[in-house]
PDB file of C-alpha atoms in Angstrom:
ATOM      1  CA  UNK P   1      18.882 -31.554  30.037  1.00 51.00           C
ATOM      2  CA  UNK P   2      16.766 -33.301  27.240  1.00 54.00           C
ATOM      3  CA  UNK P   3      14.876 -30.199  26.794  1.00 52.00           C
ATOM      4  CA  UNK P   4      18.061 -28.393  26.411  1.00 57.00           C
ATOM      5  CA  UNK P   5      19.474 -30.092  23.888  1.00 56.00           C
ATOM      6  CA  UNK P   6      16.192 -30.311  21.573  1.00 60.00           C
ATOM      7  CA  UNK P   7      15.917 -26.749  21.750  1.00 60.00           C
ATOM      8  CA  UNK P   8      19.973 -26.559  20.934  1.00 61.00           C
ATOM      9  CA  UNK P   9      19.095 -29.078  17.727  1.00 66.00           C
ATOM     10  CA  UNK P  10      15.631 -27.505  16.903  1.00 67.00           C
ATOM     11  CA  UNK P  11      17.679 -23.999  15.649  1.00 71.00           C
ATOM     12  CA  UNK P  12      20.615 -25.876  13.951  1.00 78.00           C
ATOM     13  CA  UNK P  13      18.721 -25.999  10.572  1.00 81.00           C
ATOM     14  CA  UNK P  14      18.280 -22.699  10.620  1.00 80.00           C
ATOM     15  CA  UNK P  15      22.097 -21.963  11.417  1.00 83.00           C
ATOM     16  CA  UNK P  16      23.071 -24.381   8.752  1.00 88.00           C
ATOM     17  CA  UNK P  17      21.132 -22.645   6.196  1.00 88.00           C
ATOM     18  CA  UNK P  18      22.162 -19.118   7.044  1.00 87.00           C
ATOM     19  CA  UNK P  19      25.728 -20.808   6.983  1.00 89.00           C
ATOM     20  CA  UNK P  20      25.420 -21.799   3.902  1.00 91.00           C
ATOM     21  CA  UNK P  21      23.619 -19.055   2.293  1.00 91.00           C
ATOM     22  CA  UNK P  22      27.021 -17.013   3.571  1.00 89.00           C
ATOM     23  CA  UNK P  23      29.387 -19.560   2.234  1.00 90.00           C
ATOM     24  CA  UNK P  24      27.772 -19.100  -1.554  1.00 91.00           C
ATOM     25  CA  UNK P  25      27.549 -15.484  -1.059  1.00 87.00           C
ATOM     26  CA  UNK P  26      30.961 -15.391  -0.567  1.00 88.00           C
ATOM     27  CA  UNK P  27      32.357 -17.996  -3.337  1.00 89.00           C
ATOM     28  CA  UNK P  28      30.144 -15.647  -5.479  1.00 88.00           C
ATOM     29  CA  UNK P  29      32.211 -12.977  -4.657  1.00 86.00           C
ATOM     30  CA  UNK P  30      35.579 -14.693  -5.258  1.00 87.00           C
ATOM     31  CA  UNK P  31      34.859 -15.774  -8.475  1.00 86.00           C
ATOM     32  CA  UNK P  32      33.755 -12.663  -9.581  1.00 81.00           C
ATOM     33  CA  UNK P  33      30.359 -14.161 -10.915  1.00 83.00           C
ATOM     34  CA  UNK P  34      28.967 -10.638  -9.722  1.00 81.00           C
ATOM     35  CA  UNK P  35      31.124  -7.516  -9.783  1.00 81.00           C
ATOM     36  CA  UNK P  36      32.829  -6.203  -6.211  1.00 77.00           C
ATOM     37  CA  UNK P  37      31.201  -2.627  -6.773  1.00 77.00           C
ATOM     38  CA  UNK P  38      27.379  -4.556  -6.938  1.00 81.00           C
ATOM     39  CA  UNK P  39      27.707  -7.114  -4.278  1.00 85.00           C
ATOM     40  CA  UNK P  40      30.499  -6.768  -1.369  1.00 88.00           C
ATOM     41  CA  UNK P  41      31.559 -10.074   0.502  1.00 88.00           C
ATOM     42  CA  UNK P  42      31.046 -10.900   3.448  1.00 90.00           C
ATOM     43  CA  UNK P  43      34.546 -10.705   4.474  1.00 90.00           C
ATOM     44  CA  UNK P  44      34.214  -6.569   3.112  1.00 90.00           C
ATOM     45  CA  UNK P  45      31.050  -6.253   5.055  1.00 91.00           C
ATOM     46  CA  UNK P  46      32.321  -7.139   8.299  1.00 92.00           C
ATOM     47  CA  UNK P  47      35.427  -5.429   8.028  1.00 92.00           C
ATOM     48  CA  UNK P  48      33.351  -2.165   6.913  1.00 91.00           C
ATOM     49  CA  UNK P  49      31.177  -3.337  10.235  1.00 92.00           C
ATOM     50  CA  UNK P  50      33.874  -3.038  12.113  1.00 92.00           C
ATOM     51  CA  UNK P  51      35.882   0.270  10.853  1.00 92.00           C
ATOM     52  CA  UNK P  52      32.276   2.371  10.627  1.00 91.00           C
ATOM     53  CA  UNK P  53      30.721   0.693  14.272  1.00 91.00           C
ATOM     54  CA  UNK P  54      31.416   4.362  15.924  1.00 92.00           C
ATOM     55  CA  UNK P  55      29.720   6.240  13.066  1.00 92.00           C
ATOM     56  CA  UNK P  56      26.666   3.672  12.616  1.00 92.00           C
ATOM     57  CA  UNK P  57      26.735   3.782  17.077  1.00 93.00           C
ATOM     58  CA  UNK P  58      25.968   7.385  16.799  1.00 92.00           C
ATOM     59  CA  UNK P  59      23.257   7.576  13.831  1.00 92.00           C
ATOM     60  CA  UNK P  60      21.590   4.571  15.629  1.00 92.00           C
ATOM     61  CA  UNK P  61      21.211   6.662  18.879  1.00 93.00           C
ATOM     62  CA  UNK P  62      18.604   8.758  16.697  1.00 92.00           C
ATOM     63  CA  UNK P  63      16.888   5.846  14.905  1.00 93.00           C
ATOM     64  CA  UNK P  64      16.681   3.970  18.112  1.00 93.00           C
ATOM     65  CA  UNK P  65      14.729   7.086  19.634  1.00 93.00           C
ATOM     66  CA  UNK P  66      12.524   6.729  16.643  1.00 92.00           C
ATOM     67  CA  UNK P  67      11.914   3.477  16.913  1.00 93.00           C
ATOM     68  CA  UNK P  68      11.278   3.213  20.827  1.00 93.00           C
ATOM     69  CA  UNK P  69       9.122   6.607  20.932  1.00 94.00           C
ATOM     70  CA  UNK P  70       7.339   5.186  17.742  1.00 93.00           C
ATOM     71  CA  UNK P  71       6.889   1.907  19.109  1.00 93.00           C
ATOM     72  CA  UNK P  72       5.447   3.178  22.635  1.00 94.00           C
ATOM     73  CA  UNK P  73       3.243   5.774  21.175  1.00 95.00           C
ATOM     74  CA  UNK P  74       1.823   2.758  18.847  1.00 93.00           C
ATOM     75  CA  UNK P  75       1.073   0.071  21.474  1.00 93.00           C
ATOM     76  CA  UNK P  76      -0.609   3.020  23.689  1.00 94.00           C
ATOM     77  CA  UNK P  77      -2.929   3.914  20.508  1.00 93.00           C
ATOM     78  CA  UNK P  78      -3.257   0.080  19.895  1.00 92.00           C
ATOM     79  CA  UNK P  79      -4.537  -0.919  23.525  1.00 93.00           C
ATOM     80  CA  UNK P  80      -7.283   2.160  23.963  1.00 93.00           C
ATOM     81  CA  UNK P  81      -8.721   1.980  20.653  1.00 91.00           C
ATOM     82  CA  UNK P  82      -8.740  -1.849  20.620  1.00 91.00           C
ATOM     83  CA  UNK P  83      -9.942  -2.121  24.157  1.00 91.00           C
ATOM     84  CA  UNK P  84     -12.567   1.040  22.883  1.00 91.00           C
ATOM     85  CA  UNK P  85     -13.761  -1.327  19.576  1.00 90.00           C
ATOM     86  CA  UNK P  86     -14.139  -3.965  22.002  1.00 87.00           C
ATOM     87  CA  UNK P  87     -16.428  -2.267  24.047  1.00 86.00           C
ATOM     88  CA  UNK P  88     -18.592  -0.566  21.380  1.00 88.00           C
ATOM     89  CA  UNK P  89     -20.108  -2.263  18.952  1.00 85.00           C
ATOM     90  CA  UNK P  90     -20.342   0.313  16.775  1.00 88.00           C
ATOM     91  CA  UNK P  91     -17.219   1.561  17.242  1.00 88.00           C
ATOM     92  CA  UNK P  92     -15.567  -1.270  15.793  1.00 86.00           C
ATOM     93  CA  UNK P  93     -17.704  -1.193  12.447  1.00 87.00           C
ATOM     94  CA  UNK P  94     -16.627   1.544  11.929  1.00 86.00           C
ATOM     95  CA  UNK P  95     -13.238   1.783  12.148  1.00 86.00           C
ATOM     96  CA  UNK P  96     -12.215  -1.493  11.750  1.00 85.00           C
ATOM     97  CA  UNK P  97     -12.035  -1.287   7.732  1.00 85.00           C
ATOM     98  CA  UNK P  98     -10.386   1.911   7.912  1.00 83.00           C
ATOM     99  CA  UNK P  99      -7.542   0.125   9.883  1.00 82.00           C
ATOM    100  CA  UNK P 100      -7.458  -2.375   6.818  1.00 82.00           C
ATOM    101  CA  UNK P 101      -7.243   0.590   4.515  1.00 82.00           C
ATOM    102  CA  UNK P 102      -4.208   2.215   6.135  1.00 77.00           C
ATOM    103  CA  UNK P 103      -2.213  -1.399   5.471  1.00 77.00           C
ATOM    104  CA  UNK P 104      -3.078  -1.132   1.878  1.00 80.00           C
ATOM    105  CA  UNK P 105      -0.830   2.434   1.179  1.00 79.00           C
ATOM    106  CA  UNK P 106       2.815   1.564   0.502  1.00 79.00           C
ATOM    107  CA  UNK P 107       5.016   3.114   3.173  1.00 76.00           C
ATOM    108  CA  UNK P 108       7.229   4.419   0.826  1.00 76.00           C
ATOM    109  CA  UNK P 109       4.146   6.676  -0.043  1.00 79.00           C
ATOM    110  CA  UNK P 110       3.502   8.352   3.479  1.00 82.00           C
ATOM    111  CA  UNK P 111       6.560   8.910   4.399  1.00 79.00           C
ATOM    112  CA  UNK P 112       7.656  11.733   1.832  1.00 82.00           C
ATOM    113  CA  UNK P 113       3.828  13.182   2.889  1.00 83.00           C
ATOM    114  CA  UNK P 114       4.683  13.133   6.127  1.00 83.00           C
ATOM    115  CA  UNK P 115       8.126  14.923   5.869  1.00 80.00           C
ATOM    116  CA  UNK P 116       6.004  17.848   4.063  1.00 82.00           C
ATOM    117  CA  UNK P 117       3.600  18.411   6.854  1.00 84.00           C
ATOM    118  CA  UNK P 118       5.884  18.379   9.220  1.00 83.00           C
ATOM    119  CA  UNK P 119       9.751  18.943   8.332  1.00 80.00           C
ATOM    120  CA  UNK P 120      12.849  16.908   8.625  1.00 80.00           C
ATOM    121  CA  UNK P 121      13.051  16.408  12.357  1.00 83.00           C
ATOM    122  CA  UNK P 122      12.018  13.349  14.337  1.00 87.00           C
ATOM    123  CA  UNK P 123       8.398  13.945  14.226  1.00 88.00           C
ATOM    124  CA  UNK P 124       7.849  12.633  10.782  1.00 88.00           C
ATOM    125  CA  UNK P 125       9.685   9.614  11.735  1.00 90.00           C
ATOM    126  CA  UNK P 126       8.013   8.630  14.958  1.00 91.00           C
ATOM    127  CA  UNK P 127       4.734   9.012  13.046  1.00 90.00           C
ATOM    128  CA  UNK P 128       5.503   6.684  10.201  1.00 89.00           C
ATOM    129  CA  UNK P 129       6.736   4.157  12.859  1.00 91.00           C
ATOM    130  CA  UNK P 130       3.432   4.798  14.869  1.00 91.00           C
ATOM    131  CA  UNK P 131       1.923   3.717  11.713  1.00 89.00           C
ATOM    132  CA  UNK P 132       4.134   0.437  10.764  1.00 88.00           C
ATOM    133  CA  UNK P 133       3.555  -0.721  14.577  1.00 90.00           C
ATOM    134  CA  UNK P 134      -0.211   0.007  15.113  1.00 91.00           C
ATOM    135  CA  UNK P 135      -1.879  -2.428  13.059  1.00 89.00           C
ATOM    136  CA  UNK P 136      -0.506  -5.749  14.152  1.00 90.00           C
ATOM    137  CA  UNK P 137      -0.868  -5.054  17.776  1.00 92.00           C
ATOM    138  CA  UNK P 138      -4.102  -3.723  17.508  1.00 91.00           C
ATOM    139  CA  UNK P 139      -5.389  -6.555  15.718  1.00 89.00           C
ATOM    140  CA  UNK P 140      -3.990  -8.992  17.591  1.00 90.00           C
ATOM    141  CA  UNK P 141      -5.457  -7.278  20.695  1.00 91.00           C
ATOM    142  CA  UNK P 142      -9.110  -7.578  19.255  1.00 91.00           C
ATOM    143  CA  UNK P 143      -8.253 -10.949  18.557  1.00 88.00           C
ATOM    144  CA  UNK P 144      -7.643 -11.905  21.681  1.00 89.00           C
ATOM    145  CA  UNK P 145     -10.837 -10.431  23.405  1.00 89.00           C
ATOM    146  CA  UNK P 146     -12.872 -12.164  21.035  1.00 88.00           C
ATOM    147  CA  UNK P 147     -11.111 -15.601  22.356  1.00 86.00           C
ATOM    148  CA  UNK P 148     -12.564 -15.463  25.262  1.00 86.00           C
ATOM    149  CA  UNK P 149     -15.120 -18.071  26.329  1.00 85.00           C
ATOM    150  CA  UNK P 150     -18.289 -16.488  26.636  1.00 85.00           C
ATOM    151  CA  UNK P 151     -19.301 -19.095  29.219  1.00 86.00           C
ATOM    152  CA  UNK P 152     -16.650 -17.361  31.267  1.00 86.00           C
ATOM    153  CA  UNK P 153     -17.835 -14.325  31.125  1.00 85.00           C
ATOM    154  CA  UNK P 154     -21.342 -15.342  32.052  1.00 86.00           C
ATOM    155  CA  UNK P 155     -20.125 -16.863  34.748  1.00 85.00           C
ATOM    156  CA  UNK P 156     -18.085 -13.647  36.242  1.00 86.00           C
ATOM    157  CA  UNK P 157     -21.335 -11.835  35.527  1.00 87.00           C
ATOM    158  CA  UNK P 158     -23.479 -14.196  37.448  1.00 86.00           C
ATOM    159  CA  UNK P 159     -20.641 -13.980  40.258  1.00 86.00           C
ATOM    160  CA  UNK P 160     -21.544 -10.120  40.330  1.00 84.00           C
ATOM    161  CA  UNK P 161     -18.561  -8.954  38.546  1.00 84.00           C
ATOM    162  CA  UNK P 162     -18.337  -5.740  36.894  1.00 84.00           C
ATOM    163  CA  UNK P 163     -17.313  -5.256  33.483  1.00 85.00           C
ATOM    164  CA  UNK P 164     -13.997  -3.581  34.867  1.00 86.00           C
ATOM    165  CA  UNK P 165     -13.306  -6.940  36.247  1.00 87.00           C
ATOM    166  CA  UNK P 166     -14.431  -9.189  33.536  1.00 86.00           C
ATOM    167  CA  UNK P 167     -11.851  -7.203  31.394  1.00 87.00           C
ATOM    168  CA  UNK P 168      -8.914  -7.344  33.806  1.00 86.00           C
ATOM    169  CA  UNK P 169      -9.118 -11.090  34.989  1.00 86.00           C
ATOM    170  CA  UNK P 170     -10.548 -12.894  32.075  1.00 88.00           C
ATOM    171  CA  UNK P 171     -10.374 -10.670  28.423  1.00 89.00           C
ATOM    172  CA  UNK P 172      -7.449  -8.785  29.187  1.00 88.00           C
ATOM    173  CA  UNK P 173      -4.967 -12.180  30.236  1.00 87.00           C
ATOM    174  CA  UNK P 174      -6.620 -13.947  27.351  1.00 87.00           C
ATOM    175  CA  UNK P 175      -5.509 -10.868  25.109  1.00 88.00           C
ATOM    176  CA  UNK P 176      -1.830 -11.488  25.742  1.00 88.00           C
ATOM    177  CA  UNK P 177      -0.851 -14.030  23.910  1.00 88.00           C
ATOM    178  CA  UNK P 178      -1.689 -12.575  20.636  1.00 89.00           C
ATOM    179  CA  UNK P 179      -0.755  -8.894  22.074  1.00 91.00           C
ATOM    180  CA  UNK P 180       2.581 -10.038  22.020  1.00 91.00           C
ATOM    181  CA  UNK P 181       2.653 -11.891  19.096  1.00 89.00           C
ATOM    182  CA  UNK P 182       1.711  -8.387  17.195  1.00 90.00           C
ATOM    183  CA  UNK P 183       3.769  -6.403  19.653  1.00 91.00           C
ATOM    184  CA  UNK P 184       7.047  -8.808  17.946  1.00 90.00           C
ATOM    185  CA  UNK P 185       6.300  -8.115  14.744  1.00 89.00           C
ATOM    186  CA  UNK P 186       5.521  -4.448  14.785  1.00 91.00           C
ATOM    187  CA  UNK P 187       8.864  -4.094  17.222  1.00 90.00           C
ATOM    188  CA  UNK P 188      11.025  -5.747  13.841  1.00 86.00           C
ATOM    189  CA  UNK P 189       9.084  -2.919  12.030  1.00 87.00           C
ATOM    190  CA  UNK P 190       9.888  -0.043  14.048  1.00 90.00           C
ATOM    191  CA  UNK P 191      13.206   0.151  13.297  1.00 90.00           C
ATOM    192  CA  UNK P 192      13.076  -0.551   9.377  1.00 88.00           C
ATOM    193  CA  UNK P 193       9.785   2.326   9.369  1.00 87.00           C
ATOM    194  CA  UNK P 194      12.912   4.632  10.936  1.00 89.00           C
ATOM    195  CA  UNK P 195      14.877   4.279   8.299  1.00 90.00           C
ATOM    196  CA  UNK P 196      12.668   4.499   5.318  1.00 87.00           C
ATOM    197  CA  UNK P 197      12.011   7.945   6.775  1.00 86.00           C
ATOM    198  CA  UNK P 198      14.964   8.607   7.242  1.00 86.00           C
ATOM    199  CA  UNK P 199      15.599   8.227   3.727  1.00 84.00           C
ATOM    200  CA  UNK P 200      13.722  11.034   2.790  1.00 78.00           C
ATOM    201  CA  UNK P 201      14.950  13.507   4.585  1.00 74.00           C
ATOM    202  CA  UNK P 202      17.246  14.713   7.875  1.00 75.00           C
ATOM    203  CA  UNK P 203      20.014  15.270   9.341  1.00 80.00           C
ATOM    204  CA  UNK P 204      21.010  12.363  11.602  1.00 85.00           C
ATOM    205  CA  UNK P 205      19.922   8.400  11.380  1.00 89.00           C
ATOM    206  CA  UNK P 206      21.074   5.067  10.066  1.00 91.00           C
ATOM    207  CA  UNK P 207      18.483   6.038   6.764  1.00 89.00           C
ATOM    208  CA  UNK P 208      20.479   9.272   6.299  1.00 89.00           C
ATOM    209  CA  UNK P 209      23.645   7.218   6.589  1.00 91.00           C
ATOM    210  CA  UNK P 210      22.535   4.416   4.131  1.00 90.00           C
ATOM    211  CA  UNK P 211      21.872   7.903   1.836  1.00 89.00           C
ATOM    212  CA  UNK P 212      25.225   9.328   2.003  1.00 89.00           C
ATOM    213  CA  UNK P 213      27.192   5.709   1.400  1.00 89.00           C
ATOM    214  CA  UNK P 214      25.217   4.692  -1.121  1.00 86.00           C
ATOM    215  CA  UNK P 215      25.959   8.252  -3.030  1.00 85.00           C
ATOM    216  CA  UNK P 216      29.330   7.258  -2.588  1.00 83.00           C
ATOM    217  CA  UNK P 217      29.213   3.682  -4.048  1.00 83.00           C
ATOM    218  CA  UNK P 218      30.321   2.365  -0.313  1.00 86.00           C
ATOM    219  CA  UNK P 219      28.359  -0.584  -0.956  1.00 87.00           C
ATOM    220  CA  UNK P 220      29.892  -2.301   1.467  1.00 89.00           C
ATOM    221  CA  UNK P 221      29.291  -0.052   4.142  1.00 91.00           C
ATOM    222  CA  UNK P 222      25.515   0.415   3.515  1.00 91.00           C
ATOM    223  CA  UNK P 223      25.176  -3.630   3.691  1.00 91.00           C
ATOM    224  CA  UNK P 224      27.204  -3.004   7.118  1.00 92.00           C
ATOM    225  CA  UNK P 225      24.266  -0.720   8.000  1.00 93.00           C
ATOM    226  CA  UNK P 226      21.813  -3.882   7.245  1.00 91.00           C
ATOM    227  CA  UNK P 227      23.392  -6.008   9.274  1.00 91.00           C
ATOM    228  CA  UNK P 228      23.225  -3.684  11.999  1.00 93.00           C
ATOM    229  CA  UNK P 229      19.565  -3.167  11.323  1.00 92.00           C
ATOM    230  CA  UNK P 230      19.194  -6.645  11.674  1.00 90.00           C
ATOM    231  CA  UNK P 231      20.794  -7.363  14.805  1.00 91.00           C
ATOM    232  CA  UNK P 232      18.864  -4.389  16.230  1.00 92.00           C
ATOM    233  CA  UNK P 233      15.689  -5.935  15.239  1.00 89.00           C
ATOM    234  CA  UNK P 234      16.527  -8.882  16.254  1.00 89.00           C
ATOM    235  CA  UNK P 235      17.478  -7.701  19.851  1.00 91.00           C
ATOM    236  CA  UNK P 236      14.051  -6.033  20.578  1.00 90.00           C
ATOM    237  CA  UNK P 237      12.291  -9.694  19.014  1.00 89.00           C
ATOM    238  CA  UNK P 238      14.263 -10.863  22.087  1.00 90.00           C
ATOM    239  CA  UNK P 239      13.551  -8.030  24.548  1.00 91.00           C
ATOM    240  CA  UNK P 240       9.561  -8.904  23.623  1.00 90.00           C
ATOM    241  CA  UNK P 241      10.270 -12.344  24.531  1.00 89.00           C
ATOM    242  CA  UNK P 242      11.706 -11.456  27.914  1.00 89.00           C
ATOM    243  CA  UNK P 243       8.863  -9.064  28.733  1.00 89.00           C
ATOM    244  CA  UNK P 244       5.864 -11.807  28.060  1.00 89.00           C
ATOM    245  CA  UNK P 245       8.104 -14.470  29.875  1.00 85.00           C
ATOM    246  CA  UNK P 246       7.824 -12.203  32.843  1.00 87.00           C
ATOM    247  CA  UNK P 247       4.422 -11.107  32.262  1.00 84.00           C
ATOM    248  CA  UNK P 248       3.535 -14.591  31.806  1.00 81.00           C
ATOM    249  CA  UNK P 249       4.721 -17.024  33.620  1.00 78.00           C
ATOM    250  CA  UNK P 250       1.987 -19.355  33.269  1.00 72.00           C
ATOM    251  CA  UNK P 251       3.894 -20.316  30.384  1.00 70.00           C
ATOM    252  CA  UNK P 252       6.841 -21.207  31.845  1.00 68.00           C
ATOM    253  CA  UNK P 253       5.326 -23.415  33.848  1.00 64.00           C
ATOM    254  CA  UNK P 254       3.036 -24.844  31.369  1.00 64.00           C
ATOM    255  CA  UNK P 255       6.593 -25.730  29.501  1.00 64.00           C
ATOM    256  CA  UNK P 256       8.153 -26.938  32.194  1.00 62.00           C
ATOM    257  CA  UNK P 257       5.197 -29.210  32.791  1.00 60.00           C
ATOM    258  CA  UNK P 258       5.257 -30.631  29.545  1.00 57.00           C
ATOM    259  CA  UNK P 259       8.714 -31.254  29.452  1.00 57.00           C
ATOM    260  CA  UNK P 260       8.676 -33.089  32.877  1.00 55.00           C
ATOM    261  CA  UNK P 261       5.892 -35.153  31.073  1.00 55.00           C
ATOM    262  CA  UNK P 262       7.871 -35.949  27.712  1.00 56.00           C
ATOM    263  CA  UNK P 263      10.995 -36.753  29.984  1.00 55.00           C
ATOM    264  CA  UNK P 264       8.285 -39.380  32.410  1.00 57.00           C
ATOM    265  CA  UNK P 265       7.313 -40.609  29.052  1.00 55.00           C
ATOM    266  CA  UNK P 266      10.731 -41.489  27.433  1.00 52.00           C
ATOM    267  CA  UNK P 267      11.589 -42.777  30.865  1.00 54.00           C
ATOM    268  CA  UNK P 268       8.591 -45.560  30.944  1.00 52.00           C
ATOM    269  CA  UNK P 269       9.606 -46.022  27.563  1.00 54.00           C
ATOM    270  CA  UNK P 270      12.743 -46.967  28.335  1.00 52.00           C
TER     271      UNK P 270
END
């Protein structure tokens, strides 16, 4: 129950200050410091939320597509050329900087390249979100090979183990932790590398959406759009969190541990 309720009191800062942050956006709004047509209230948002939640439903069936296929297609890339830098030496020199170099191009550059090679369906998109997604998960991958203890790996040698082994009981379990710590961050930037290709070019997609309202001077609709990208993003943060619970559940009981512990402590305290 302690454990509980410092977890419940742990995010009420944050809750406060997004509280307040709305609060002052809205008295902003009432008092006309900034113009209606330039910044919509709250109160306008969520009621454009509301109204448009069909419309920005069916454009986020596409981006969501986008996203997911993107995001897949990205971790897949991510674990075979890691697990393939790991292995060769070589390898790793030499593509390792060209990884850095792909971080250093603006999105907003690729994406209108991208749509030129190869049109305005969902290709371009799922590429540019390949992109966005690779790097962090790849990186953290290599990371967490090189983590491992080499004493550990002596010792599974010395065992007889083959490499196959050393990789699935000792470097790739050690690789998780940061695997999913780059697999949470690239899966809040699949959905965001959707839409800023999507706002080059297509037919369907909460980018293409964003387009047409802004055109239109529906400000208040395209920040409905935002919030929507937000919760979305913030949904598959959680999904992530769910699949390494379950694929971990070390950790679980490692937390469960040392709350039992705290709780003995405070107890004797007491």
């Amino acid at each position: 129950m302690t454990g509980k309720l410092q977890n419940i009191t742990s995010k009420l800062p944050a809750v406060i200050a997004l509280a307040l942050i709305i609060i002052a956006w809205q008295i902003v709004c009432i008092t006309g410091i900034i113009p209606d047509y330039m910044l919509p209230s709250p109160v306008n948002v969520i009621k454009a939320f509301i109204t448009d939640l069909p419309t920005i439903l069916s454009h986020a069936v596409f981006t969501l597509q986008e996203a997911v296929y993107g995001l897949l297609i990205g971790v897949a890339l991510a674990f075979v050329s890691a697990t393939l830098m790991d292995r060769f030496l070589m390898m790793n020199r030499a593509f390792y900087p060209l990884m850095i170099i792909t971080q250093t191009i603006p999105t907003i550059a690729i994406a209108p390249v991208l749509v030129l090679w190869m049109g305005f369906g969902m290709a371009p998109k799922i590429a540019l979100v390949v992109i966005t997604t690779y790097f962090p998960i790849a990186v953290g991958l290599l990371d967490g090979y090189k983590s491992v203890d080499p004493d550990a790996i002596n010792l599974m040698r010395s065992m007889g183990a083959s490499r196959m082994q050393i990789f699935r009981h000792v470097k790739f379990p050690a690789s998780l932790t940061p695997f999913f710590s780059g697999l949470k961050i690239s899966a809040s930037y699949a959905v965001v590398g959707a839409v800023i290709a999507e706002w080059l070019g297509g037919f369907n997609g909460l980018g293409v959406y964003m387009t047409r309202v802004k055109k239109a001077y529906a400000f208040d609709k395209m920040f409905a759009v935002i919030l929507f990208i937000v919760i979305i993003s913030l949904l598959l943060m959680l999904l992530v969190n769910v699949i390494r619970n379950i694929s971990m559940p070390w950790l679980r009981a490692e937390k469960e541990s040392d709350n039992c512990k705290k709780e003995t402590g405070n107890t004797a305290k007491a």
